[in-house]
């Protein structure tokens, strides 16, 4: 809806080595995004330029930027740091008198920087691989990236979530133990993120960077109360509506009825014969794991098979098959919700929160997980928030217990009912 006022204000703090810090609140437009699955989350800010080019010189490529938002309805109108990163793109429009800068969080380095070629990972733990403060001889991540530490474990995003909401005084979550990684080396073309995500997947961990520049390897905590509510009804109850629109998306392409993952171990023929196996069978040294969805997911079989040479046992392959199935389900359905403000109640709208949805027309009634939030503000359209809501319990090692399951065709979806798996 055009003509809404811009209630949310923004200012940027820019720093560059060898130069004084610079602050500006002459922001005409901004778009802030936080995606729990994203690394290098990109935000855009449009700043008023100066005729002498001084502001463009202050907004140097590679400069560090911290973005702060303020709204009178949130946290008593105090400024909240919402984004931290580096300028990766800028566009100066002389006719418009503006400079648009794209600021990515420091996960950008992990995505776009090649990992040390042929670096051997022998003897390293996942903590060595992830921790930017590990001893120099064991450290994997380049110290120039500006990452200041590591948080890992269940709900290790809790502090980041609180900071983005403008809360203070929380104790950082404890660090969970992390096992050694297999003996491998970095190959040409692999980025830091390619390596980190490959091993984090084994532990069912998400990789991300917090607003205070910590690297995080974490699992969402679904055992929380809902932070927000989305209501979109027609007829009775519509007076409580708070969503401009709800759009439902479903895609069965990644909704599998069964997933099988095959790994491989190198075993000499004499050892295979000692184990009573046919040494000449092409599958003698294969290890297979599978995961089958609960009945009723689809009216036909839709199977996926994959190979992963690092699945050395049937149990590892089984866990990998379950991970592939869950991730496919996570991607197969979402709600796109449009809201008129950047807050609800007295707190910012943020990702990594649980949301109660009441939208019968979209057959979406129950609890969802906020996977992404984008807060945009322009002079023409005012403040708008778009949230991407997905089924919960699909980015965790186990399903947990549903407090209020979403409804699918009037029933709890088979997509969210634990299936069964095995390995050999």
mmCIF file of C-alpha atoms in Angstrom:
data_model
loop_
_atom_site.group_PDB
_atom_site.id
_atom_site.type_symbol
_atom_site.label_atom_id
_atom_site.label_comp_id
_atom_site.label_asym_id
_atom_site.label_seq_id
_atom_site.Cartn_x
_atom_site.Cartn_y
_atom_site.Cartn_z
ATOM 1 C CA UNK A 1 0.000 0.000 0.000
ATOM 2 C CA UNK A 2 1.604 3.245 -1.150
ATOM 3 C CA UNK A 3 1.681 6.270 1.073
ATOM 4 C CA UNK A 4 2.479 4.605 4.433
ATOM 5 C CA UNK A 5 4.883 6.634 6.561
ATOM 6 C CA UNK A 6 8.459 5.530 7.146
ATOM 7 C CA UNK A 7 8.305 4.744 10.853
ATOM 8 C CA UNK A 8 11.672 3.004 11.057
ATOM 9 C CA UNK A 9 14.818 5.098 10.902
ATOM 10 C CA UNK A 10 18.312 3.886 10.027
ATOM 11 C CA UNK A 11 21.880 5.010 10.488
ATOM 12 C CA UNK A 12 25.189 3.505 9.417
ATOM 13 C CA UNK A 13 28.574 3.431 11.110
ATOM 14 C CA UNK A 14 31.404 2.973 8.616
ATOM 15 C CA UNK A 15 35.020 2.165 9.449
ATOM 16 C CA UNK A 16 38.059 1.580 7.290
ATOM 17 C CA UNK A 17 41.680 0.905 8.340
ATOM 18 C CA UNK A 18 43.611 4.151 8.665
ATOM 19 C CA UNK A 19 40.516 6.384 8.542
ATOM 20 C CA UNK A 20 38.219 7.841 11.184
ATOM 21 C CA UNK A 21 34.846 6.208 11.756
ATOM 22 C CA UNK A 22 32.003 7.868 9.889
ATOM 23 C CA UNK A 23 28.299 8.036 10.782
ATOM 24 C CA UNK A 24 25.395 8.900 8.488
ATOM 25 C CA UNK A 25 21.629 8.903 8.940
ATOM 26 C CA UNK A 26 20.833 10.295 5.494
ATOM 27 C CA UNK A 27 19.301 6.975 4.440
ATOM 28 C CA UNK A 28 16.415 7.265 1.974
ATOM 29 C CA UNK A 29 15.789 3.524 1.538
ATOM 30 C CA UNK A 30 16.956 0.299 3.105
ATOM 31 C CA UNK A 31 16.268 -3.420 2.872
ATOM 32 C CA UNK A 32 17.431 -5.628 5.728
ATOM 33 C CA UNK A 33 17.350 -9.437 5.430
ATOM 34 C CA UNK A 34 18.140 -12.204 7.872
ATOM 35 C CA UNK A 35 17.943 -15.781 6.592
ATOM 36 C CA UNK A 36 18.727 -18.623 9.003
ATOM 37 C CA UNK A 37 19.990 -20.696 6.063
ATOM 38 C CA UNK A 38 22.018 -17.828 4.609
ATOM 39 C CA UNK A 39 25.709 -17.087 4.806
ATOM 40 C CA UNK A 40 26.801 -13.649 3.694
ATOM 41 C CA UNK A 41 23.303 -12.171 4.163
ATOM 42 C CA UNK A 42 23.031 -9.096 1.945
ATOM 43 C CA UNK A 43 21.401 -5.819 2.980
ATOM 44 C CA UNK A 44 21.059 -2.655 0.910
ATOM 45 C CA UNK A 45 21.133 0.997 1.958
ATOM 46 C CA UNK A 46 20.572 4.042 -0.226
ATOM 47 C CA UNK A 47 22.460 7.100 1.033
ATOM 48 C CA UNK A 48 22.258 10.711 -0.116
ATOM 49 C CA UNK A 49 25.435 11.596 -2.058
ATOM 50 C CA UNK A 50 27.454 14.811 -1.898
ATOM 51 C CA UNK A 51 28.372 16.985 -4.909
ATOM 52 C CA UNK A 52 32.094 16.795 -4.107
ATOM 53 C CA UNK A 53 32.157 12.978 -3.917
ATOM 54 C CA UNK A 54 33.235 12.968 -0.274
ATOM 55 C CA UNK A 55 30.489 10.570 0.817
ATOM 56 C CA UNK A 56 31.332 8.119 -1.946
ATOM 57 C CA UNK A 57 34.947 8.122 -0.761
ATOM 58 C CA UNK A 58 33.772 7.436 2.787
ATOM 59 C CA UNK A 59 31.722 4.454 1.605
ATOM 60 C CA UNK A 60 34.782 2.574 0.359
ATOM 61 C CA UNK A 61 34.641 -0.925 -1.052
ATOM 62 C CA UNK A 62 35.523 -3.382 1.685
ATOM 63 C CA UNK A 63 34.723 -0.925 4.493
ATOM 64 C CA UNK A 64 33.145 -2.336 7.643
ATOM 65 C CA UNK A 65 29.548 -1.249 8.206
ATOM 66 C CA UNK A 66 27.216 -1.553 11.166
ATOM 67 C CA UNK A 67 23.541 -0.762 10.567
ATOM 68 C CA UNK A 68 21.217 0.407 13.345
ATOM 69 C CA UNK A 69 17.420 0.706 13.225
ATOM 70 C CA UNK A 70 15.030 2.587 15.483
ATOM 71 C CA UNK A 71 11.270 2.615 15.744
ATOM 72 C CA UNK A 72 9.276 4.497 18.434
ATOM 73 C CA UNK A 73 7.163 1.368 19.088
ATOM 74 C CA UNK A 74 10.128 -0.951 19.808
ATOM 75 C CA UNK A 75 12.389 -1.028 22.876
ATOM 76 C CA UNK A 76 11.390 2.463 23.911
ATOM 77 C CA UNK A 77 12.649 3.913 20.648
ATOM 78 C CA UNK A 78 16.261 2.854 21.298
ATOM 79 C CA UNK A 79 18.658 2.084 18.452
ATOM 80 C CA UNK A 80 19.216 -1.630 17.736
ATOM 81 C CA UNK A 81 22.147 -3.027 15.785
ATOM 82 C CA UNK A 82 20.612 -5.201 13.060
ATOM 83 C CA UNK A 83 23.435 -5.902 10.643
ATOM 84 C CA UNK A 84 27.229 -5.969 10.562
ATOM 85 C CA UNK A 85 29.413 -6.642 7.560
ATOM 86 C CA UNK A 86 31.397 -5.189 4.689
ATOM 87 C CA UNK A 87 30.572 -3.153 1.588
ATOM 88 C CA UNK A 88 30.741 -5.559 -1.344
ATOM 89 C CA UNK A 89 28.941 -3.480 -3.994
ATOM 90 C CA UNK A 90 28.136 0.183 -4.486
ATOM 91 C CA UNK A 91 26.295 2.136 -7.169
ATOM 92 C CA UNK A 92 26.489 5.933 -7.409
ATOM 93 C CA UNK A 93 23.590 7.518 -9.356
ATOM 94 C CA UNK A 94 24.500 11.124 -10.152
ATOM 95 C CA UNK A 95 21.059 12.047 -11.525
ATOM 96 C CA UNK A 96 19.283 10.729 -8.431
ATOM 97 C CA UNK A 97 21.955 12.054 -6.084
ATOM 98 C CA UNK A 98 22.221 8.717 -4.266
ATOM 99 C CA UNK A 99 24.693 5.966 -3.444
ATOM 100 C CA UNK A 100 23.361 2.435 -3.012
ATOM 101 C CA UNK A 101 25.640 0.134 -1.051
ATOM 102 C CA UNK A 102 25.242 -3.627 -0.641
ATOM 103 C CA UNK A 103 26.545 -4.805 2.729
ATOM 104 C CA UNK A 104 27.142 -8.529 3.264
ATOM 105 C CA UNK A 105 27.782 -10.090 6.655
ATOM 106 C CA UNK A 106 31.257 -11.535 7.177
ATOM 107 C CA UNK A 107 30.102 -14.930 5.995
ATOM 108 C CA UNK A 108 30.761 -13.411 2.550
ATOM 109 C CA UNK A 109 34.436 -14.292 3.069
ATOM 110 C CA UNK A 110 33.544 -17.942 3.606
ATOM 111 C CA UNK A 111 31.500 -18.060 0.405
ATOM 112 C CA UNK A 112 33.800 -16.159 -1.910
ATOM 113 C CA UNK A 113 37.329 -16.908 -0.643
ATOM 114 C CA UNK A 114 39.110 -20.093 -1.662
ATOM 115 C CA UNK A 115 40.183 -22.331 1.202
ATOM 116 C CA UNK A 116 43.947 -22.987 1.592
ATOM 117 C CA UNK A 117 44.842 -25.264 -1.322
ATOM 118 C CA UNK A 118 45.802 -28.828 -0.337
ATOM 119 C CA UNK A 119 45.600 -27.983 3.340
ATOM 120 C CA UNK A 120 45.552 -31.290 5.214
ATOM 121 C CA UNK A 121 42.867 -31.663 7.880
ATOM 122 C CA UNK A 122 44.602 -34.495 9.730
ATOM 123 C CA UNK A 123 44.187 -34.193 13.491
ATOM 124 C CA UNK A 124 41.805 -31.246 13.386
ATOM 125 C CA UNK A 125 38.478 -31.190 15.217
ATOM 126 C CA UNK A 126 35.394 -29.414 13.988
ATOM 127 C CA UNK A 127 36.184 -26.740 16.571
ATOM 128 C CA UNK A 128 39.603 -26.140 14.956
ATOM 129 C CA UNK A 129 37.894 -25.958 11.586
ATOM 130 C CA UNK A 130 35.275 -23.451 12.759
ATOM 131 C CA UNK A 131 36.935 -21.389 15.472
ATOM 132 C CA UNK A 132 38.600 -18.214 14.098
ATOM 133 C CA UNK A 133 40.492 -17.873 17.413
ATOM 134 C CA UNK A 134 42.026 -21.376 17.342
ATOM 135 C CA UNK A 135 45.828 -21.554 17.777
ATOM 136 C CA UNK A 136 47.593 -20.383 14.630
ATOM 137 C CA UNK A 137 49.009 -23.825 13.782
ATOM 138 C CA UNK A 138 45.548 -25.396 13.866
ATOM 139 C CA UNK A 139 43.461 -22.437 12.686
ATOM 140 C CA UNK A 140 41.607 -22.906 9.411
ATOM 141 C CA UNK A 141 39.777 -19.574 8.980
ATOM 142 C CA UNK A 142 41.823 -16.562 7.871
ATOM 143 C CA UNK A 143 42.209 -14.049 10.708
ATOM 144 C CA UNK A 144 41.750 -11.107 8.313
ATOM 145 C CA UNK A 145 38.050 -11.957 7.886
ATOM 146 C CA UNK A 146 37.182 -10.165 11.121
ATOM 147 C CA UNK A 147 35.343 -13.079 12.772
ATOM 148 C CA UNK A 148 35.823 -12.862 16.516
ATOM 149 C CA UNK A 149 34.850 -16.268 17.901
ATOM 150 C CA UNK A 150 32.709 -19.406 17.687
ATOM 151 C CA UNK A 151 29.338 -20.360 19.153
ATOM 152 C CA UNK A 152 28.050 -23.864 18.617
ATOM 153 C CA UNK A 153 25.342 -26.214 19.798
ATOM 154 C CA UNK A 154 21.588 -26.238 20.319
ATOM 155 C CA UNK A 155 20.161 -22.718 20.024
ATOM 156 C CA UNK A 156 23.622 -21.166 19.808
ATOM 157 C CA UNK A 157 21.829 -18.449 17.848
ATOM 158 C CA UNK A 158 20.018 -17.335 21.023
ATOM 159 C CA UNK A 159 22.388 -14.461 21.781
ATOM 160 C CA UNK A 160 22.379 -13.278 18.166
ATOM 161 C CA UNK A 161 18.568 -13.397 18.163
ATOM 162 C CA UNK A 162 18.432 -11.344 21.365
ATOM 163 C CA UNK A 163 20.888 -8.755 20.045
ATOM 164 C CA UNK A 164 18.809 -8.276 16.905
ATOM 165 C CA UNK A 165 15.712 -7.822 19.055
ATOM 166 C CA UNK A 166 17.526 -5.163 21.067
ATOM 167 C CA UNK A 167 17.618 -7.244 24.249
ATOM 168 C CA UNK A 168 20.615 -7.314 26.588
ATOM 169 C CA UNK A 169 22.002 -9.254 29.535
ATOM 170 C CA UNK A 170 21.732 -12.765 28.103
ATOM 171 C CA UNK A 171 24.428 -15.342 28.865
ATOM 172 C CA UNK A 172 25.994 -16.813 25.714
ATOM 173 C CA UNK A 173 25.059 -20.464 25.189
ATOM 174 C CA UNK A 174 27.502 -23.182 26.185
ATOM 175 C CA UNK A 175 29.751 -24.729 23.613
ATOM 176 C CA UNK A 176 28.854 -28.270 22.622
ATOM 177 C CA UNK A 177 31.631 -30.840 22.073
ATOM 178 C CA UNK A 178 32.686 -31.316 18.479
ATOM 179 C CA UNK A 179 34.276 -34.488 17.133
ATOM 180 C CA UNK A 180 37.405 -34.879 14.974
ATOM 181 C CA UNK A 181 36.982 -34.519 11.227
ATOM 182 C CA UNK A 182 38.084 -37.199 8.748
ATOM 183 C CA UNK A 183 41.552 -37.006 7.212
ATOM 184 C CA UNK A 184 41.039 -35.047 4.022
ATOM 185 C CA UNK A 185 42.599 -32.156 2.183
ATOM 186 C CA UNK A 186 41.302 -29.027 0.466
ATOM 187 C CA UNK A 187 40.919 -29.399 -3.272
ATOM 188 C CA UNK A 188 41.030 -26.695 -6.000
ATOM 189 C CA UNK A 189 37.845 -24.649 -6.285
ATOM 190 C CA UNK A 190 36.653 -25.267 -2.722
ATOM 191 C CA UNK A 191 35.660 -22.227 -0.689
ATOM 192 C CA UNK A 192 35.836 -22.052 3.086
ATOM 193 C CA UNK A 193 32.071 -22.532 3.188
ATOM 194 C CA UNK A 194 32.252 -25.624 0.963
ATOM 195 C CA UNK A 195 34.488 -27.252 3.541
ATOM 196 C CA UNK A 196 32.718 -26.014 6.675
ATOM 197 C CA UNK A 197 29.217 -26.849 5.464
ATOM 198 C CA UNK A 198 30.239 -30.350 4.358
ATOM 199 C CA UNK A 199 31.369 -31.262 7.853
ATOM 200 C CA UNK A 200 28.714 -29.244 9.704
ATOM 201 C CA UNK A 201 26.095 -31.259 7.837
ATOM 202 C CA UNK A 202 27.432 -34.413 9.516
ATOM 203 C CA UNK A 203 26.501 -32.908 12.880
ATOM 204 C CA UNK A 204 23.212 -31.425 11.648
ATOM 205 C CA UNK A 205 24.485 -27.883 12.220
ATOM 206 C CA UNK A 206 23.738 -24.652 10.372
ATOM 207 C CA UNK A 207 26.591 -22.278 9.575
ATOM 208 C CA UNK A 208 26.078 -18.530 9.917
ATOM 209 C CA UNK A 209 27.557 -15.266 11.180
ATOM 210 C CA UNK A 210 25.961 -13.249 13.976
ATOM 211 C CA UNK A 211 25.389 -9.509 14.179
ATOM 212 C CA UNK A 212 28.366 -9.289 16.575
ATOM 213 C CA UNK A 213 30.614 -11.077 14.033
ATOM 214 C CA UNK A 214 30.778 -14.509 15.676
ATOM 215 C CA UNK A 215 30.791 -17.614 13.534
ATOM 216 C CA UNK A 216 27.912 -19.875 14.563
ATOM 217 C CA UNK A 217 27.421 -23.611 14.060
ATOM 218 C CA UNK A 218 24.023 -24.265 15.542
ATOM 219 C CA UNK A 219 20.727 -26.119 15.606
ATOM 220 C CA UNK A 220 17.406 -24.283 16.032
ATOM 221 C CA UNK A 221 15.555 -24.620 19.324
ATOM 222 C CA UNK A 222 11.900 -25.350 18.545
ATOM 223 C CA UNK A 223 10.929 -25.816 22.186
ATOM 224 C CA UNK A 224 9.900 -22.183 22.688
ATOM 225 C CA UNK A 225 6.714 -20.187 22.784
ATOM 226 C CA UNK A 226 5.663 -18.427 19.595
ATOM 227 C CA UNK A 227 7.011 -14.882 19.366
ATOM 228 C CA UNK A 228 4.552 -13.639 16.722
ATOM 229 C CA UNK A 229 1.101 -14.313 15.352
ATOM 230 C CA UNK A 230 -0.092 -14.082 11.741
ATOM 231 C CA UNK A 231 -3.851 -13.818 11.188
ATOM 232 C CA UNK A 232 -5.485 -13.687 7.757
ATOM 233 C CA UNK A 233 -9.186 -14.576 7.594
ATOM 234 C CA UNK A 234 -12.263 -13.737 5.623
ATOM 235 C CA UNK A 235 -15.626 -13.375 7.348
ATOM 236 C CA UNK A 236 -15.907 -13.861 11.129
ATOM 237 C CA UNK A 237 -12.660 -13.045 12.893
ATOM 238 C CA UNK A 238 -11.304 -10.907 10.059
ATOM 239 C CA UNK A 239 -11.253 -7.848 12.326
ATOM 240 C CA UNK A 240 -8.179 -9.393 13.976
ATOM 241 C CA UNK A 241 -6.239 -9.685 10.690
ATOM 242 C CA UNK A 242 -2.690 -8.361 10.855
ATOM 243 C CA UNK A 243 -1.298 -9.617 7.521
ATOM 244 C CA UNK A 244 -1.635 -7.782 4.234
ATOM 245 C CA UNK A 245 -1.305 -11.070 2.384
ATOM 246 C CA UNK A 246 -0.361 -14.718 2.796
ATOM 247 C CA UNK A 247 0.870 -16.705 -0.188
ATOM 248 C CA UNK A 248 1.316 -20.468 0.138
ATOM 249 C CA UNK A 249 3.952 -22.307 -1.912
ATOM 250 C CA UNK A 250 4.182 -26.100 -2.295
ATOM 251 C CA UNK A 251 6.584 -28.052 -4.507
ATOM 252 C CA UNK A 252 6.748 -31.851 -4.368
ATOM 253 C CA UNK A 253 10.032 -31.978 -6.296
ATOM 254 C CA UNK A 254 12.002 -32.389 -3.062
ATOM 255 C CA UNK A 255 9.229 -34.169 -1.121
ATOM 256 C CA UNK A 256 10.552 -37.730 -1.146
ATOM 257 C CA UNK A 257 8.762 -40.866 0.009
ATOM 258 C CA UNK A 258 12.141 -42.562 0.543
ATOM 259 C CA UNK A 259 15.810 -41.547 0.502
ATOM 260 C CA UNK A 260 18.767 -43.930 0.207
ATOM 261 C CA UNK A 261 22.383 -42.853 0.684
ATOM 262 C CA UNK A 262 25.241 -45.145 -0.296
ATOM 263 C CA UNK A 263 28.744 -44.805 1.132
ATOM 264 C CA UNK A 264 31.867 -46.764 0.375
ATOM 265 C CA UNK A 265 34.803 -48.095 2.352
ATOM 266 C CA UNK A 266 38.080 -49.380 1.008
ATOM 267 C CA UNK A 267 38.495 -52.987 2.198
ATOM 268 C CA UNK A 268 41.067 -55.437 0.804
ATOM 269 C CA UNK A 269 39.462 -58.538 -0.806
ATOM 270 C CA UNK A 270 41.022 -60.820 1.814
ATOM 271 C CA UNK A 271 39.210 -58.888 4.577
ATOM 272 C CA UNK A 272 35.909 -59.120 2.710
ATOM 273 C CA UNK A 273 36.309 -62.895 2.408
ATOM 274 C CA UNK A 274 37.109 -63.079 6.112
ATOM 275 C CA UNK A 275 33.796 -61.328 6.779
ATOM 276 C CA UNK A 276 31.966 -63.901 4.679
ATOM 277 C CA UNK A 277 31.295 -61.483 1.796
ATOM 278 C CA UNK A 278 31.740 -61.960 -1.911
ATOM 279 C CA UNK A 279 34.965 -60.087 -2.661
ATOM 280 C CA UNK A 280 34.033 -59.867 -6.342
ATOM 281 C CA UNK A 281 30.615 -58.286 -5.800
ATOM 282 C CA UNK A 282 30.538 -54.654 -7.020
ATOM 283 C CA UNK A 283 28.663 -53.740 -3.823
ATOM 284 C CA UNK A 284 30.822 -55.649 -1.346
ATOM 285 C CA UNK A 285 32.385 -52.522 0.127
ATOM 286 C CA UNK A 286 29.246 -50.334 -0.083
ATOM 287 C CA UNK A 287 27.391 -49.140 2.989
ATOM 288 C CA UNK A 288 23.747 -48.179 2.587
ATOM 289 C CA UNK A 289 21.383 -46.139 4.746
ATOM 290 C CA UNK A 290 17.762 -45.311 4.063
ATOM 291 C CA UNK A 291 14.901 -43.220 5.404
ATOM 292 C CA UNK A 292 11.249 -43.812 4.536
ATOM 293 C CA UNK A 293 8.517 -41.223 5.022
ATOM 294 C CA UNK A 294 5.364 -42.001 6.942
ATOM 295 C CA UNK A 295 2.542 -43.348 4.756
ATOM 296 C CA UNK A 296 0.378 -40.795 2.991
ATOM 297 C CA UNK A 297 3.031 -38.276 2.035
ATOM 298 C CA UNK A 298 2.275 -38.666 -1.689
ATOM 299 C CA UNK A 299 -0.092 -40.950 -3.636
ATOM 300 C CA UNK A 300 2.900 -42.474 -5.451
ATOM 301 C CA UNK A 301 6.525 -43.407 -4.861
ATOM 302 C CA UNK A 302 9.002 -40.563 -5.178
ATOM 303 C CA UNK A 303 12.443 -41.868 -4.275
ATOM 304 C CA UNK A 304 15.859 -40.269 -4.118
ATOM 305 C CA UNK A 305 19.218 -42.023 -4.090
ATOM 306 C CA UNK A 306 22.561 -40.358 -3.471
ATOM 307 C CA UNK A 307 26.150 -41.428 -2.984
ATOM 308 C CA UNK A 308 28.489 -39.998 -0.398
ATOM 309 C CA UNK A 309 31.939 -41.503 -0.169
ATOM 310 C CA UNK A 310 32.375 -40.219 3.380
ATOM 311 C CA UNK A 311 29.572 -42.382 4.781
ATOM 312 C CA UNK A 312 31.811 -45.133 6.131
ATOM 313 C CA UNK A 313 29.129 -47.040 8.062
ATOM 314 C CA UNK A 314 25.497 -47.942 7.546
ATOM 315 C CA UNK A 315 24.505 -45.808 10.544
ATOM 316 C CA UNK A 316 26.218 -42.722 9.094
ATOM 317 C CA UNK A 317 24.475 -43.350 5.782
ATOM 318 C CA UNK A 318 21.126 -43.681 7.565
ATOM 319 C CA UNK A 319 21.584 -40.361 9.345
ATOM 320 C CA UNK A 320 22.587 -38.713 6.100
ATOM 321 C CA UNK A 321 19.473 -40.108 4.394
ATOM 322 C CA UNK A 322 17.282 -38.651 7.130
ATOM 323 C CA UNK A 323 19.049 -35.292 6.821
ATOM 324 C CA UNK A 324 18.454 -35.263 3.036
ATOM 325 C CA UNK A 325 14.785 -36.135 3.541
ATOM 326 C CA UNK A 326 14.238 -33.449 6.160
ATOM 327 C CA UNK A 327 15.988 -30.784 4.121
ATOM 328 C CA UNK A 328 13.857 -31.721 1.124
ATOM 329 C CA UNK A 329 10.715 -31.343 3.229
ATOM 330 C CA UNK A 330 11.947 -28.004 4.574
ATOM 331 C CA UNK A 331 12.342 -26.716 1.015
ATOM 332 C CA UNK A 332 9.043 -28.156 -0.242
ATOM 333 C CA UNK A 333 6.654 -25.795 1.525
ATOM 334 C CA UNK A 334 6.587 -22.216 2.772
ATOM 335 C CA UNK A 335 4.294 -19.301 3.468
ATOM 336 C CA UNK A 336 5.206 -15.827 2.223
ATOM 337 C CA UNK A 337 3.633 -13.354 4.640
ATOM 338 C CA UNK A 338 3.469 -9.584 4.052
ATOM 339 C CA UNK A 339 3.101 -7.325 7.097
ATOM 340 C CA UNK A 340 2.804 -3.542 7.291
ATOM 341 C CA UNK A 341 5.423 -2.851 9.974
ATOM 342 C CA UNK A 342 8.828 -4.043 11.098
ATOM 343 C CA UNK A 343 7.579 -5.045 14.521
ATOM 344 C CA UNK A 344 4.770 -6.839 16.319
ATOM 345 C CA UNK A 345 3.760 -5.873 19.810
ATOM 346 C CA UNK A 346 6.865 -4.131 21.123
ATOM 347 C CA UNK A 347 9.571 -6.211 19.456
ATOM 348 C CA UNK A 348 11.227 -6.360 16.060
ATOM 349 C CA UNK A 349 10.160 -8.985 13.555
ATOM 350 C CA UNK A 350 13.087 -11.378 13.211
ATOM 351 C CA UNK A 351 13.975 -14.780 11.793
ATOM 352 C CA UNK A 352 14.716 -17.830 13.984
ATOM 353 C CA UNK A 353 11.429 -17.303 15.799
ATOM 354 C CA UNK A 354 8.293 -19.427 16.075
ATOM 355 C CA UNK A 355 5.083 -18.022 14.634
ATOM 356 C CA UNK A 356 1.461 -19.051 15.200
ATOM 357 C CA UNK A 357 -0.436 -18.873 11.911
ATOM 358 C CA UNK A 358 -4.203 -18.678 11.485
ATOM 359 C CA UNK A 359 -4.943 -18.577 7.759
ATOM 360 C CA UNK A 360 -7.720 -21.056 6.888
ATOM 361 C CA UNK A 361 -7.867 -20.046 3.225
ATOM 362 C CA UNK A 362 -4.253 -21.201 2.764
ATOM 363 C CA UNK A 363 -5.000 -24.281 4.921
ATOM 364 C CA UNK A 364 -2.266 -23.080 7.268
ATOM 365 C CA UNK A 365 -3.277 -23.184 10.904
ATOM 366 C CA UNK A 366 -0.657 -23.895 13.553
ATOM 367 C CA UNK A 367 2.957 -23.261 14.387
ATOM 368 C CA UNK A 368 5.576 -22.298 11.824
ATOM 369 C CA UNK A 369 9.260 -21.367 11.898
ATOM 370 C CA UNK A 370 10.428 -17.964 10.628
ATOM 371 C CA UNK A 371 13.257 -18.923 8.288
ATOM 372 C CA UNK A 372 13.735 -15.488 6.717
ATOM 373 C CA UNK A 373 12.654 -11.918 7.334
ATOM 374 C CA UNK A 374 13.133 -8.909 5.050
ATOM 375 C CA UNK A 375 12.371 -5.447 6.396
ATOM 376 C CA UNK A 376 12.186 -2.784 3.676
ATOM 377 C CA UNK A 377 11.528 0.929 3.909
ATOM 378 C CA UNK A 378 11.157 3.449 1.100
ATOM 379 C CA UNK A 379 9.829 6.999 0.928
ATOM 380 C CA UNK A 380 7.151 5.874 -1.552
ATOM 381 C CA UNK A 381 5.868 2.735 0.214
ATOM 382 C CA UNK A 382 6.864 3.177 3.850
ATOM 383 C CA UNK A 383 7.703 0.180 6.047
ATOM 384 C CA UNK A 384 6.997 -3.367 4.840
ATOM 385 C CA UNK A 385 8.099 -6.754 6.179
ATOM 386 C CA UNK A 386 8.099 -10.026 4.277
ATOM 387 C CA UNK A 387 8.498 -13.221 6.293
ATOM 388 C CA UNK A 388 9.189 -16.690 4.905
ATOM 389 C CA UNK A 389 7.634 -19.262 7.241
ATOM 390 C CA UNK A 390 8.468 -22.960 6.955
ATOM 391 C CA UNK A 391 7.519 -26.136 8.789
ATOM 392 C CA UNK A 392 9.506 -26.481 12.021
ATOM 393 C CA UNK A 393 11.399 -29.512 13.367
ATOM 394 C CA UNK A 394 13.078 -30.175 10.006
ATOM 395 C CA UNK A 395 16.451 -28.567 10.788
ATOM 396 C CA UNK A 396 16.992 -30.574 13.956
ATOM 397 C CA UNK A 397 18.462 -33.948 14.794
ATOM 398 C CA UNK A 398 15.086 -35.199 16.044
ATOM 399 C CA UNK A 399 11.461 -34.229 15.604
ATOM 400 C CA UNK A 400 10.687 -33.324 19.187
ATOM 401 C CA UNK A 401 7.063 -32.896 20.208
ATOM 402 C CA UNK A 402 4.580 -30.765 18.294
ATOM 403 C CA UNK A 403 2.901 -28.151 20.465
ATOM 404 C CA UNK A 404 0.599 -26.964 17.680
ATOM 405 C CA UNK A 405 1.268 -28.691 14.355
ATOM 406 C CA UNK A 406 0.332 -26.876 11.139
ATOM 407 C CA UNK A 407 -2.694 -28.315 9.370
ATOM 408 C CA UNK A 408 -2.397 -29.706 5.875
ATOM 409 C CA UNK A 409 -5.660 -30.607 4.103
ATOM 410 C CA UNK A 410 -7.280 -30.616 7.522
ATOM 411 C CA UNK A 411 -4.795 -33.104 9.010
ATOM 412 C CA UNK A 412 -1.302 -33.161 10.442
ATOM 413 C CA UNK A 413 0.866 -33.626 7.342
ATOM 414 C CA UNK A 414 2.672 -36.897 6.803
ATOM 415 C CA UNK A 415 5.581 -34.592 5.996
ATOM 416 C CA UNK A 416 5.841 -33.887 9.714
ATOM 417 C CA UNK A 417 5.285 -37.389 11.032
ATOM 418 C CA UNK A 418 8.510 -39.277 11.822
ATOM 419 C CA UNK A 419 9.244 -42.045 9.344
ATOM 420 C CA UNK A 420 11.643 -44.940 9.748
ATOM 421 C CA UNK A 421 15.209 -45.567 8.721
ATOM 422 C CA UNK A 422 17.953 -48.169 8.757
ATOM 423 C CA UNK A 423 21.428 -48.907 7.507
ATOM 424 C CA UNK A 424 23.718 -51.752 6.597
#
